[in-house]
């Protein structure tokens, strides 16, 4: 069942916004007027993905820079490797695999963004 998430005008093209629907935290992404809904928590260590960067269909995590395709949720790359110059512990633990993101169908209706949360 499609549920109204927000007004279309709330996210400019290239933008993202986190919302909560049916108890799930999701991020809505506007790619040139087409909207996509993906899970909010990064598939690596659960960073909030709306704080990342959206370039075309690629969503980059703000924490360790894993990348996801917002159309499918597929994890395109894992966290960035530790800099050899860094003396700090590696925050992007290789022990943590990077899972893909759940996605939901989205449609627009009378200026509203609707998400199918089934
Ligand atoms: S939390 Fe997203 S790449 Fe680590």
XYZ file of C-alpha atoms and ligand atoms in Angstrom:
122
model
C 0.000 0.000 0.000
C 1.368 3.393 -1.007
C 1.691 5.933 1.821
C 2.269 9.666 1.448
C 5.809 10.493 2.609
C 6.054 14.185 1.731
C 5.376 16.835 -0.863
C 7.432 16.537 -4.033
C 8.704 20.113 -3.640
C 10.353 19.279 -0.292
C 13.367 17.737 -2.037
C 15.141 19.610 -4.821
C 16.666 17.564 -7.659
C 19.877 15.979 -6.382
C 18.669 16.192 -2.787
C 17.786 13.680 -0.093
C 15.604 13.663 2.999
C 15.084 11.156 5.800
C 11.551 10.239 6.826
C 9.938 7.653 9.044
C 7.119 5.567 7.553
C 5.429 2.558 9.159
C 8.201 2.437 11.759
C 10.946 2.283 9.103
C 13.583 4.967 8.617
C 14.068 5.625 4.938
C 15.798 8.185 2.746
C 13.988 9.670 -0.223
C 16.242 10.725 -3.085
C 15.310 13.040 -5.956
C 17.224 12.197 -9.109
C 16.144 14.727 -11.733
C 12.502 14.571 -10.696
C 12.404 10.794 -10.268
C 12.217 9.715 -6.639
C 13.754 6.648 -4.994
C 13.347 5.280 -1.457
C 16.198 3.442 0.262
C 16.921 2.264 3.768
C 18.388 5.066 5.916
C 21.059 3.029 7.713
C 24.249 2.352 5.779
C 24.843 -1.314 5.030
C 28.321 -1.090 6.597
C 27.999 0.438 10.080
C 24.556 2.067 9.950
C 25.510 5.727 9.373
C 22.614 8.027 8.406
C 22.812 8.082 4.622
C 20.946 11.356 4.065
C 24.093 13.046 5.421
C 26.073 11.574 2.544
C 26.336 12.711 -1.061
C 24.063 11.900 -3.985
C 25.774 11.975 -7.376
C 23.471 10.750 -10.097
C 22.215 7.365 -8.892
C 25.177 6.877 -6.553
C 24.696 7.524 -2.842
C 27.963 7.803 -0.906
C 27.968 7.174 2.848
C 29.275 10.100 4.922
C 31.200 7.902 7.341
C 33.482 5.548 5.396
C 32.346 6.291 1.839
C 30.696 3.042 0.822
C 28.585 3.611 -2.300
C 25.114 2.383 -3.212
C 22.919 2.461 -6.311
C 19.653 4.116 -5.208
C 17.708 2.332 -7.970
C 18.426 -1.147 -6.641
C 20.065 -0.608 -3.244
C 23.077 -2.576 -4.480
C 26.320 -1.922 -2.594
C 28.715 -0.819 -5.323
C 31.741 -0.503 -3.057
C 32.609 -1.058 0.574
C 34.215 1.363 3.018
C 37.344 3.218 1.968
C 40.550 1.524 3.130
C 42.559 3.024 5.984
C 45.113 5.605 5.003
C 48.632 4.178 5.458
C 49.693 7.539 6.911
C 47.030 7.438 9.599
C 48.023 6.335 13.044
C 44.407 6.002 14.096
C 42.461 2.778 14.439
C 40.717 1.803 11.247
C 37.069 2.912 11.554
C 36.174 1.029 8.402
C 36.681 -2.396 9.865
C 37.076 -4.989 7.141
C 35.348 -7.366 9.529
C 32.103 -5.533 8.782
C 30.730 -6.519 5.404
C 28.766 -3.913 3.458
C 25.244 -5.100 2.752
C 22.985 -3.622 0.109
C 20.076 -1.361 1.050
C 16.416 -2.269 1.067
C 14.444 -0.208 -1.437
C 10.744 0.545 -1.841
C 8.661 1.502 -4.898
C 7.851 5.221 -5.175
C 5.250 7.063 -7.211
C 4.185 10.679 -7.513
C 0.561 11.760 -7.247
C -0.756 15.330 -7.266
C 2.548 16.737 -6.023
C 2.953 14.145 -3.276
C 5.632 11.457 -2.973
C 4.085 8.083 -2.131
C 6.049 5.035 -0.997
C 4.869 1.419 -1.092
C 5.977 0.179 2.335
C 4.998 -3.497 1.824
S 28.962 3.402 7.932
Fe 28.722 3.694 5.804
S 30.621 3.084 4.956
Fe 30.863 2.775 7.098
